[in-house]
Every structure is written in C-alpha cells, then in structure tokens.
mmCIF file of C-alpha atoms in Angstrom:
data_model
loop_
_atom_site.group_PDB
_atom_site.id
_atom_site.type_symbol
_atom_site.label_atom_id
_atom_site.label_comp_id
_atom_site.label_asym_id
_atom_site.label_seq_id
_atom_site.Cartn_x
_atom_site.Cartn_y
_atom_site.Cartn_z
ATOM 1 C CA MET T 1 -9.280 -51.931 37.025
ATOM 2 C CA THR T 2 -10.367 -48.395 37.752
ATOM 3 C CA GLN T 3 -13.398 -47.199 35.785
ATOM 4 C CA ARG T 4 -13.936 -43.543 35.024
ATOM 5 C CA GLY T 5 -17.303 -41.896 34.532
ATOM 6 C CA TRP T 6 -17.085 -41.969 30.742
ATOM 7 C CA GLY T 7 -16.017 -45.625 30.346
ATOM 8 C CA TRP T 8 -12.267 -45.127 30.180
ATOM 9 C CA SER T 9 -9.860 -47.249 32.182
ATOM 10 C CA VAL T 10 -6.198 -46.809 33.029
ATOM 11 C CA ARG T 11 -5.380 -50.358 31.923
ATOM 12 C CA ASP T 12 -6.884 -49.794 28.460
ATOM 13 C CA ALA T 13 -4.744 -46.690 28.003
ATOM 14 C CA GLY T 14 -1.599 -48.573 28.987
ATOM 15 C CA ALA T 15 -2.379 -51.298 26.483
ATOM 16 C CA LEU T 16 -2.477 -48.765 23.674
ATOM 17 C CA ARG T 17 1.065 -47.572 24.408
ATOM 18 C CA GLY T 18 2.587 -50.838 23.279
ATOM 19 C CA HIS T 19 0.895 -50.683 19.888
ATOM 20 C CA ASP T 20 2.160 -47.284 18.685
ATOM 21 C CA ILE T 21 4.914 -46.882 16.078
ATOM 22 C CA ALA T 22 8.231 -46.235 17.802
ATOM 23 C CA TRP T 23 9.933 -44.403 14.924
ATOM 24 C CA LEU T 24 7.056 -41.912 14.730
ATOM 25 C CA ARG T 25 7.416 -40.689 18.352
ATOM 26 C CA PRO T 26 10.222 -38.124 17.665
ATOM 27 C CA PHE T 27 8.267 -36.606 14.791
ATOM 28 C CA VAL T 28 5.122 -36.299 16.898
ATOM 29 C CA ALA T 29 7.144 -34.633 19.661
ATOM 30 C CA ALA T 30 8.774 -32.219 17.188
ATOM 31 C CA ALA T 31 5.534 -31.262 15.347
ATOM 32 C CA PRO T 32 4.703 -28.205 17.518
ATOM 33 C CA TRP T 33 8.264 -26.859 17.143
ATOM 34 C CA LEU T 34 8.241 -27.421 13.384
ATOM 35 C CA THR T 35 4.914 -25.578 13.171
ATOM 36 C CA LEU T 36 6.337 -22.660 15.146
ATOM 37 C CA CYS T 37 9.432 -22.498 12.910
ATOM 38 C CA MET T 38 7.273 -22.532 9.750
ATOM 39 C CA LEU T 39 5.148 -19.702 11.172
ATOM 40 C CA VAL T 40 8.191 -17.566 12.003
ATOM 41 C CA VAL T 41 9.721 -18.121 8.538
ATOM 42 C CA THR T 42 6.406 -17.264 6.843
ATOM 43 C CA LEU T 43 6.059 -14.036 8.844
ATOM 44 C CA TYR T 44 9.657 -13.100 8.052
ATOM 45 C CA LEU T 45 9.175 -13.641 4.314
ATOM 46 C CA LEU T 46 5.886 -11.745 4.206
ATOM 47 C CA GLY T 47 7.258 -8.907 6.338
ATOM 48 C CA GLY T 48 10.233 -8.457 4.034
ATOM 49 C CA THR T 49 8.024 -8.407 0.953
ATOM 50 C CA LEU T 50 5.687 -5.811 2.365
ATOM 51 C CA SER T 51 8.404 -3.510 3.676
ATOM 52 C CA ILE T 52 10.678 -3.565 0.600
ATOM 53 C CA ALA T 53 7.975 -2.691 -1.932
ATOM 54 C CA GLU T 54 8.838 0.055 -4.411
ATOM 55 C CA GLY T 55 6.849 3.250 -4.535
ATOM 56 C CA VAL T 56 6.958 6.997 -4.259
ATOM 57 C CA LEU T 57 7.916 8.421 -0.879
ATOM 58 C CA PHE T 58 5.712 11.284 0.273
ATOM 59 C CA ASP T 59 7.231 13.640 2.824
ATOM 60 C CA LEU T 60 4.286 14.804 4.869
ATOM 61 C CA PRO T 61 4.534 18.275 6.402
ATOM 62 C CA GLU T 62 5.094 18.589 10.130
ATOM 63 C CA ARG T 63 2.664 21.455 10.529
ATOM 64 C CA GLU T 64 -1.121 21.318 10.623
ATOM 65 C CA PHE T 65 -2.882 19.701 7.696
ATOM 66 C CA ALA T 66 -5.116 22.745 7.209
ATOM 67 C CA ASP T 67 -2.181 25.097 6.515
ATOM 68 C CA GLY T 68 -1.554 23.852 2.996
ATOM 69 C CA GLU T 69 1.105 25.033 0.613
ATOM 70 C CA GLN T 70 1.096 28.243 -1.424
ATOM 71 C CA THR T 71 1.644 27.299 -5.057
ATOM 72 C CA SER T 72 0.475 28.412 -8.456
ATOM 73 C CA LEU T 73 0.997 24.987 -10.043
ATOM 74 C CA VAL T 74 -2.289 23.071 -10.025
ATOM 75 C CA ALA T 75 -3.198 19.775 -11.675
ATOM 76 C CA LEU T 76 -6.626 18.125 -11.846
ATOM 77 C CA LEU T 77 -7.003 14.342 -12.087
ATOM 78 C CA LEU T 78 -10.384 13.219 -13.361
ATOM 79 C CA PRO T 79 -11.313 9.620 -14.202
ATOM 80 C CA THR T 80 -13.554 8.822 -17.148
ATOM 81 C CA SER T 81 -15.078 5.514 -18.153
ATOM 82 C CA ARG T 82 -11.923 4.423 -20.014
ATOM 83 C CA GLU T 83 -8.939 6.429 -18.708
ATOM 84 C CA THR T 84 -7.868 9.045 -16.221
ATOM 85 C CA LEU T 85 -7.315 12.548 -17.528
ATOM 86 C CA VAL T 86 -4.776 15.033 -16.167
ATOM 87 C CA PHE T 87 -5.552 18.715 -16.717
ATOM 88 C CA PHE T 88 -2.579 21.037 -16.286
ATOM 89 C CA ASP T 89 -1.841 24.495 -17.677
ATOM 90 C CA ASP T 90 -4.748 24.514 -20.166
ATOM 91 C CA ALA T 91 -3.737 21.119 -21.567
ATOM 92 C CA ARG T 92 -5.124 17.607 -21.210
ATOM 93 C CA PHE T 93 -2.997 14.492 -20.755
ATOM 94 C CA LEU T 94 -3.840 10.773 -20.459
ATOM 95 C CA LEU T 95 -2.465 9.221 -17.278
ATOM 96 C CA GLY T 96 -2.039 5.738 -18.778
ATOM 97 C CA ASP T 97 -0.281 6.887 -21.975
ATOM 98 C CA ASP T 98 3.533 7.055 -21.794
ATOM 99 C CA GLN T 99 3.925 9.705 -24.526
ATOM 100 C CA SER T 100 1.249 11.885 -22.973
ATOM 101 C CA MET T 101 2.819 11.647 -19.510
ATOM 102 C CA GLU T 102 6.251 12.455 -20.986
ATOM 103 C CA ALA T 103 4.756 15.610 -22.513
ATOM 104 C CA PHE T 104 3.175 16.403 -19.126
ATOM 105 C CA ARG T 105 6.506 15.927 -17.362
ATOM 106 C CA GLU T 106 8.251 18.275 -19.774
ATOM 107 C CA GLN T 107 5.538 20.931 -19.544
ATOM 108 C CA LEU T 108 5.468 20.670 -15.753
ATOM 109 C CA GLY T 109 9.259 20.984 -15.570
ATOM 110 C CA GLU T 110 9.283 24.046 -17.833
ATOM 111 C CA ARG T 111 6.446 25.710 -15.902
ATOM 112 C CA ALA T 112 8.033 24.930 -12.509
ATOM 113 C CA ALA T 113 11.386 26.349 -13.646
ATOM 114 C CA LYS T 114 9.740 29.480 -15.042
ATOM 115 C CA LEU T 115 7.784 30.135 -11.817
ATOM 116 C CA LYS T 116 10.605 28.861 -9.558
ATOM 117 C CA GLU T 117 8.105 26.530 -7.835
ATOM 118 C CA ASP T 118 8.804 23.101 -6.398
ATOM 119 C CA ALA T 119 5.298 22.364 -5.062
ATOM 120 C CA LEU T 120 2.242 21.095 -6.944
ATOM 121 C CA LEU T 121 -1.380 21.182 -5.815
ATOM 122 C CA VAL T 122 -3.295 18.128 -7.053
ATOM 123 C CA LEU T 123 -7.075 18.039 -7.113
ATOM 124 C CA ALA T 124 -7.956 14.382 -7.560
ATOM 125 C CA ASP T 125 -11.358 12.770 -7.733
ATOM 126 C CA ARG T 126 -11.908 10.055 -5.147
ATOM 127 C CA ARG T 127 -12.438 7.512 -7.948
ATOM 128 C CA VAL T 128 -8.787 7.843 -9.030
ATOM 129 C CA SER T 129 -7.008 4.722 -7.847
ATOM 130 C CA ALA T 130 -4.025 4.821 -5.510
ATOM 131 C CA GLY T 131 -1.841 3.247 -8.203
ATOM 132 C CA GLU T 132 -2.667 6.031 -10.631
ATOM 133 C CA LEU T 133 -1.864 8.613 -7.952
ATOM 134 C CA MET T 134 1.495 6.922 -7.390
ATOM 135 C CA ASN T 135 2.256 6.986 -11.142
ATOM 136 C CA PHE T 136 1.263 10.640 -11.303
ATOM 137 C CA ALA T 137 3.456 11.498 -8.306
ATOM 138 C CA ALA T 138 6.440 9.681 -9.850
ATOM 139 C CA THR T 139 5.977 11.639 -13.083
ATOM 140 C CA ALA T 140 5.690 14.919 -11.174
ATOM 141 C CA ARG T 141 8.861 14.115 -9.251
ATOM 142 C CA ALA T 142 10.668 13.418 -12.535
ATOM 143 C CA GLY T 143 9.470 16.850 -13.695
ATOM 144 C CA GLY T 144 11.251 18.589 -10.831
ATOM 145 C CA ILE T 145 8.466 18.770 -8.247
ATOM 146 C CA LYS T 146 9.632 18.157 -4.688
ATOM 147 C CA ARG T 147 6.364 18.579 -2.772
ATOM 148 C CA ILE T 148 2.886 17.430 -3.759
ATOM 149 C CA LEU T 149 -0.251 18.473 -1.913
ATOM 150 C CA PHE T 150 -3.240 16.230 -2.552
ATOM 151 C CA ALA T 151 -6.103 18.562 -1.661
ATOM 152 C CA GLN T 152 -9.175 17.487 0.254
ATOM 153 C CA ARG T 153 -12.652 18.766 -0.360
ATOM 154 C CA HIS T 154 -14.215 20.758 2.442
ATOM 155 C CA HIS T 155 -17.881 20.029 3.019
ATOM 156 C CA ASP T 156 -20.041 23.081 3.731
ATOM 157 C CA GLU T 157 -21.800 22.715 7.041
ATOM 158 C CA THR T 158 -25.357 23.973 6.592
#
C-alpha cells in the first residue's frame, strides 16, 4: 500500500468506488452540462425581457451636443414634495394627473401647430425621475412634437 504525505492511500480510494450508487453516476456526470444549459436559458430569458421593454424612443442628434435646437416651445418640469409640475405657455399642469396631461397635450399641439414647430426644449430638475421624463416625452409626442431637447445646466467656471 502506497502512503501519501497527507494519509491517503490508493487502495482506500479504490475501496470507495465499489460503495457508490450506480444509478446516480449518469446524473453526476451530466450535472455540469445541466448547469450550463440552465445558465444559457436564464441569460436568454433575461436578455429578451430587457431588450423588448416598452418606452419612448429618443432620436439623438448626430451633431455636437452643444449645438442645441432652435425652438420657441419651452417646458419646465419641477418636482415638489407631492407631485411634479409642468410649466408651459403660462400654465401649470400636474405630471401625474391624466386630465391635466391631456390638457397639456392639447395646448402643446395647438401651440406647435400655430408656430409650425416640431421641437420642444425641456428644462427639467435633476430630481425628476426618469419614469416621469418618459411619461412627459410620450405626452409631448402625442401632442405632435417630434424632437425633444432635454437641456443641461452649464456651470459657470469662476
């Protein structure tokens, strides 16, 4: 009997082989492949969920970000402690209220048609959530707006 440095012998290992469960051997051999298949299926399902999500598509301009868009339509989104307010054309609308956003959509559509504009400049506070911005953009699109510019604040370098 050959002894190894840690007290293990070849004969002891051979004796253990006769005591295993024969019907379990194929399952033990297939376990790594089953794990790999489960991982691939999980990634496929998660990838499909993340890539098929609904939302508003924003077409970003190909030119420099600093160029901006010339428009006379401007909306201001300002969150308060209870709701987010939309200021447009000397009127105030509640972003979470369906009737208020319907009135905003109609007023925006009328104003855009009168000025023959299809772009809207949006000044949004950084505390406005991305979901609220998406809802606002969907409403603006329903009002006839084709391009939305979410403005960024320029910090004065002093």
